[in-house]
């Protein structure tokens, strides 16, 4: 490594090569530490977000778009899936969940965003052709457009009973869809009556393609939660996204 004489000490060629390699490693470590420090104090890096498919497209994406404009140095990976997403196994920073437990483990941060509002709806064309039901029992005379679960069963209709209790009823359906946007499309096309969440109906109702019926039977549906690994909230990028989600409203 060294060449020694009585008057000097200098590196050999091998020693010089070793020194240059070590110098590069030290510089790279310094750069890595600087990057890590910046990510701890600034909104830079990568964020992985998981959301339900339809709700994610209609309600979460406007929040994400505005967030990305404010933080151009962040890289966002979005997962759209109507399934349970394990935040730790899949490396997710923030997730929106529809439904789920009322109590979450201490390792997770949770914010209740609100509850779905379930209403019965149909297209003006369908109601003109078949009449508008005025009470619950009249629904059995109409075509039902149901939501089909993964196991092949359909979601029962839920409603406020005359005695104030929440009741449910499995309906004989003419059509069933495993996708809520397809279900809404069928309703807007005049193919029957469905019970759906108001957040999904909002645009179609404003456009006059569907209208709410039997408002006295409306009731709260599933809760919506914002969930994140609690320790990750210490990262500015995660905390900034959690603050951005305060704009999200459930109607």
mmCIF file of N, CA and C in Angstrom, residues 182-247:
data_model
loop_
_atom_site.group_PDB
_atom_site.id
_atom_site.type_symbol
_atom_site.label_atom_id
_atom_site.label_comp_id
_atom_site.label_asym_id
_atom_site.label_seq_id
_atom_site.Cartn_x
_atom_site.Cartn_y
_atom_site.Cartn_z
ATOM 1 N N UNK A 182 -70.933 0.241 -13.267
ATOM 2 C CA UNK A 182 -71.783 -0.470 -14.221
ATOM 3 C C UNK A 182 -73.221 -0.507 -13.716
ATOM 4 N N UNK A 183 -73.385 -0.684 -12.416
ATOM 5 C CA UNK A 183 -74.723 -0.670 -11.818
ATOM 6 C C UNK A 183 -75.391 0.684 -12.042
ATOM 7 N N UNK A 184 -74.650 1.763 -11.807
ATOM 8 C CA UNK A 184 -75.185 3.102 -12.026
ATOM 9 C C UNK A 184 -75.534 3.318 -13.493
ATOM 10 N N UNK A 185 -74.697 2.830 -14.391
ATOM 11 C CA UNK A 185 -74.962 2.973 -15.821
ATOM 12 C C UNK A 185 -76.276 2.306 -16.201
ATOM 13 N N UNK A 186 -76.539 1.124 -15.630
ATOM 14 C CA UNK A 186 -77.787 0.415 -15.925
ATOM 15 C C UNK A 186 -78.993 1.178 -15.392
ATOM 16 N N UNK A 187 -78.851 1.752 -14.204
ATOM 17 C CA UNK A 187 -79.946 2.542 -13.631
ATOM 18 C C UNK A 187 -80.211 3.770 -14.498
ATOM 19 N N UNK A 188 -79.153 4.472 -14.892
ATOM 20 C CA UNK A 188 -79.312 5.668 -15.728
ATOM 21 C C UNK A 188 -79.909 5.330 -17.090
ATOM 22 N N UNK A 189 -79.706 4.093 -17.542
ATOM 23 C CA UNK A 189 -80.259 3.658 -18.829
ATOM 24 C C UNK A 189 -81.724 3.246 -18.722
ATOM 25 N N UNK A 190 -82.295 3.356 -17.515
ATOM 26 C CA UNK A 190 -83.712 3.054 -17.344
ATOM 27 C C UNK A 190 -84.030 1.588 -17.161
ATOM 28 N N UNK A 191 -83.053 0.809 -16.652
ATOM 29 C CA UNK A 191 -83.255 -0.635 -16.541
ATOM 30 C C UNK A 191 -83.791 -1.084 -15.196
ATOM 31 N N UNK A 192 -83.954 -0.171 -14.242
ATOM 32 C CA UNK A 192 -84.520 -0.571 -12.964
ATOM 33 C C UNK A 192 -84.159 0.375 -11.835
ATOM 34 N N UNK A 193 -84.455 -0.077 -10.616
ATOM 35 C CA UNK A 193 -84.225 0.694 -9.392
ATOM 36 C C UNK A 193 -83.076 0.060 -8.613
ATOM 37 N N UNK A 194 -82.242 0.892 -8.009
ATOM 38 C CA UNK A 194 -81.125 0.396 -7.203
ATOM 39 C C UNK A 194 -81.024 1.196 -5.919
ATOM 40 N N UNK A 195 -80.354 0.605 -4.943
ATOM 41 C CA UNK A 195 -79.969 1.341 -3.742
ATOM 42 C C UNK A 195 -78.468 1.583 -3.838
ATOM 43 N N UNK A 196 -78.081 2.846 -3.783
ATOM 44 C CA UNK A 196 -76.682 3.196 -3.990
ATOM 45 C C UNK A 196 -76.269 4.319 -3.046
ATOM 46 N N UNK A 197 -74.959 4.502 -2.936
ATOM 47 C CA UNK A 197 -74.421 5.576 -2.099
ATOM 48 C C UNK A 197 -74.527 6.916 -2.825
ATOM 49 N N UNK A 198 -74.853 7.954 -2.080
ATOM 50 C CA UNK A 198 -75.035 9.273 -2.698
ATOM 51 C C UNK A 198 -73.746 9.802 -3.324
ATOM 52 N N UNK A 199 -72.572 9.427 -2.772
ATOM 53 C CA UNK A 199 -71.325 9.920 -3.370
ATOM 54 C C UNK A 199 -71.157 9.403 -4.797
ATOM 55 N N UNK A 200 -71.722 8.239 -5.081
ATOM 56 C CA UNK A 200 -71.628 7.682 -6.421
ATOM 57 C C UNK A 200 -72.643 8.321 -7.369
ATOM 58 N N UNK A 201 -73.794 8.717 -6.819
ATOM 59 C CA UNK A 201 -74.876 9.271 -7.641
ATOM 60 C C UNK A 201 -74.708 10.746 -7.966
ATOM 61 N N UNK A 202 -73.851 11.415 -7.245
ATOM 62 C CA UNK A 202 -73.801 12.877 -7.252
ATOM 63 C C UNK A 202 -73.813 13.487 -8.655
ATOM 64 N N UNK A 203 -72.896 13.088 -9.509
ATOM 65 C CA UNK A 203 -72.816 13.690 -10.846
ATOM 66 C C UNK A 203 -74.017 13.319 -11.702
ATOM 67 N N UNK A 204 -74.435 12.050 -11.657
ATOM 68 C CA UNK A 204 -75.570 11.605 -12.469
ATOM 69 C C UNK A 204 -76.856 12.295 -12.039
ATOM 70 N N UNK A 205 -77.000 12.528 -10.732
ATOM 71 C CA UNK A 205 -78.201 13.212 -10.239
ATOM 72 C C UNK A 205 -78.198 14.674 -10.678
ATOM 73 N N UNK A 206 -77.048 15.331 -10.578
ATOM 74 C CA UNK A 206 -76.959 16.729 -10.997
ATOM 75 C C UNK A 206 -77.224 16.883 -12.492
ATOM 76 N N UNK A 207 -76.855 15.869 -13.266
ATOM 77 C CA UNK A 207 -77.071 15.908 -14.714
ATOM 78 C C UNK A 207 -78.486 15.497 -15.100
ATOM 79 N N UNK A 208 -79.290 15.069 -14.117
ATOM 80 C CA UNK A 208 -80.664 14.672 -14.397
ATOM 81 C C UNK A 208 -80.812 13.270 -14.959
ATOM 82 N N UNK A 209 -79.744 12.468 -14.898
ATOM 83 C CA UNK A 209 -79.823 11.113 -15.443
ATOM 84 C C UNK A 209 -80.457 10.131 -14.465
ATOM 85 N N UNK A 210 -80.365 10.425 -13.172
ATOM 86 C CA UNK A 210 -81.036 9.616 -12.153
ATOM 87 C C UNK A 210 -81.653 10.555 -11.127
ATOM 88 N N UNK A 211 -82.614 10.046 -10.377
ATOM 89 C CA UNK A 211 -83.186 10.839 -9.293
ATOM 90 C C UNK A 211 -83.449 9.944 -8.093
ATOM 91 N N UNK A 212 -83.369 10.559 -6.925
ATOM 92 C CA UNK A 212 -83.589 9.832 -5.676
ATOM 93 C C UNK A 212 -85.079 9.657 -5.455
ATOM 94 N N UNK A 213 -85.473 8.462 -5.015
ATOM 95 C CA UNK A 213 -86.868 8.178 -4.677
ATOM 96 C C UNK A 213 -86.923 7.656 -3.242
ATOM 97 N N UNK A 214 -88.091 7.651 -2.662
ATOM 98 C CA UNK A 214 -88.309 7.153 -1.300
ATOM 99 C C UNK A 214 -87.290 7.731 -0.311
ATOM 100 N N UNK A 215 -87.166 9.054 -0.244
ATOM 101 C CA UNK A 215 -86.155 9.663 0.628
ATOM 102 C C UNK A 215 -86.333 9.304 2.100
ATOM 103 N N UNK A 216 -87.557 8.935 2.489
ATOM 104 C CA UNK A 216 -87.795 8.575 3.889
ATOM 105 C C UNK A 216 -87.095 7.273 4.286
ATOM 106 N N UNK A 217 -86.637 6.512 3.295
ATOM 107 C CA UNK A 217 -85.959 5.247 3.576
ATOM 108 C C UNK A 217 -84.437 5.378 3.568
ATOM 109 N N UNK A 218 -83.933 6.580 3.312
ATOM 110 C CA UNK A 218 -82.478 6.779 3.264
ATOM 111 C C UNK A 218 -81.854 6.532 4.635
ATOM 112 N N UNK A 219 -80.646 6.023 4.635
ATOM 113 C CA UNK A 219 -79.950 5.754 5.896
ATOM 114 C C UNK A 219 -78.448 5.727 5.668
ATOM 115 N N UNK A 220 -77.711 5.812 6.776
ATOM 116 C CA UNK A 220 -76.256 5.754 6.679
ATOM 117 C C UNK A 220 -75.808 4.347 6.315
ATOM 118 N N UNK A 221 -74.785 4.280 5.457
ATOM 119 C CA UNK A 221 -74.213 3.000 5.064
ATOM 120 C C UNK A 221 -72.868 2.785 5.719
ATOM 121 N N UNK A 222 -71.915 2.276 4.960
ATOM 122 C CA UNK A 222 -70.607 1.926 5.499
ATOM 123 C C UNK A 222 -69.791 3.166 5.859
ATOM 124 N N UNK A 223 -68.977 3.071 6.906
ATOM 125 C CA UNK A 223 -68.063 4.169 7.235
ATOM 126 C C UNK A 223 -66.873 4.178 6.281
ATOM 127 N N UNK A 224 -66.297 5.349 6.097
ATOM 128 C CA UNK A 224 -65.077 5.489 5.297
ATOM 129 C C UNK A 224 -63.958 5.975 6.199
ATOM 130 N N UNK A 225 -62.792 5.346 6.061
ATOM 131 C CA UNK A 225 -61.656 5.673 6.915
ATOM 132 C C UNK A 225 -60.422 6.008 6.085
ATOM 133 N N UNK A 226 -59.631 6.921 6.610
ATOM 134 C CA UNK A 226 -58.278 7.167 6.122
ATOM 135 C C UNK A 226 -57.347 6.457 7.104
ATOM 136 N N UNK A 227 -56.465 5.589 6.594
ATOM 137 C CA UNK A 227 -55.630 4.753 7.456
ATOM 138 C C UNK A 227 -54.172 4.864 7.016
ATOM 139 N N UNK A 228 -53.246 4.870 7.988
ATOM 140 C CA UNK A 228 -51.821 4.958 7.662
ATOM 141 C C UNK A 228 -51.000 4.343 8.796
ATOM 142 N N UNK A 229 -49.815 3.816 8.514
ATOM 143 C CA UNK A 229 -48.921 3.362 9.577
ATOM 144 C C UNK A 229 -48.540 4.553 10.452
ATOM 145 N N UNK A 230 -48.805 4.442 11.729
ATOM 146 C CA UNK A 230 -48.668 5.607 12.609
ATOM 147 C C UNK A 230 -47.258 6.210 12.586
ATOM 148 N N UNK A 231 -46.239 5.376 12.533
ATOM 149 C CA UNK A 231 -44.865 5.889 12.552
ATOM 150 C C UNK A 231 -44.544 6.720 11.313
ATOM 151 N N UNK A 232 -45.221 6.428 10.199
ATOM 152 C CA UNK A 232 -44.917 7.150 8.967
ATOM 153 C C UNK A 232 -45.423 8.585 8.986
ATOM 154 N N UNK A 233 -46.312 8.903 9.927
ATOM 155 C CA UNK A 233 -46.809 10.276 9.991
ATOM 156 C C UNK A 233 -45.695 11.246 10.360
ATOM 157 N N UNK A 234 -44.590 10.727 10.911
ATOM 158 C CA UNK A 234 -43.451 11.581 11.238
ATOM 159 C C UNK A 234 -42.761 12.102 9.984
ATOM 160 N N UNK A 235 -42.975 11.431 8.856
ATOM 161 C CA UNK A 235 -42.382 11.891 7.599
ATOM 162 C C UNK A 235 -43.192 13.061 7.048
ATOM 163 N N UNK A 236 -42.551 14.175 6.707
ATOM 164 C CA UNK A 236 -43.288 15.331 6.183
ATOM 165 C C UNK A 236 -44.158 15.006 4.979
ATOM 166 N N UNK A 237 -43.690 14.129 4.093
ATOM 167 C CA UNK A 237 -44.474 13.810 2.896
ATOM 168 C C UNK A 237 -45.790 13.130 3.257
ATOM 169 N N UNK A 238 -45.766 12.251 4.257
ATOM 170 C CA UNK A 238 -46.998 11.569 4.679
ATOM 171 C C UNK A 238 -47.909 12.537 5.412
ATOM 172 N N UNK A 239 -47.334 13.328 6.304
ATOM 173 C CA UNK A 239 -48.146 14.299 7.041
ATOM 174 C C UNK A 239 -48.791 15.304 6.092
ATOM 175 N N UNK A 240 -48.064 15.724 5.059
ATOM 176 C CA UNK A 240 -48.623 16.671 4.087
ATOM 177 C C UNK A 240 -49.810 16.061 3.354
ATOM 178 N N UNK A 241 -49.718 14.776 3.000
ATOM 179 C CA UNK A 241 -50.830 14.121 2.313
ATOM 180 C C UNK A 241 -52.028 13.968 3.240
ATOM 181 N N UNK A 242 -51.783 13.645 4.499
ATOM 182 C CA UNK A 242 -52.886 13.536 5.457
ATOM 183 C C UNK A 242 -53.597 14.880 5.613
ATOM 184 N N UNK A 243 -52.845 15.956 5.597
ATOM 185 C CA UNK A 243 -53.466 17.282 5.668
ATOM 186 C C UNK A 243 -54.288 17.558 4.412
ATOM 187 N N UNK A 244 -53.778 17.132 3.247
ATOM 188 C CA UNK A 244 -54.507 17.347 1.991
ATOM 189 C C UNK A 244 -55.836 16.613 1.994
ATOM 190 N N UNK A 245 -55.882 15.458 2.638
ATOM 191 C CA UNK A 245 -57.112 14.666 2.670
ATOM 192 C C UNK A 245 -58.212 15.324 3.504
ATOM 193 N N UNK A 246 -57.888 16.387 4.225
ATOM 194 C CA UNK A 246 -58.936 17.098 4.966
ATOM 195 C C UNK A 246 -59.906 17.790 4.012
ATOM 196 N N UNK A 247 -59.515 17.937 2.754
ATOM 197 C CA UNK A 247 -60.417 18.514 1.748
ATOM 198 C C UNK A 247 -61.488 17.517 1.309
#
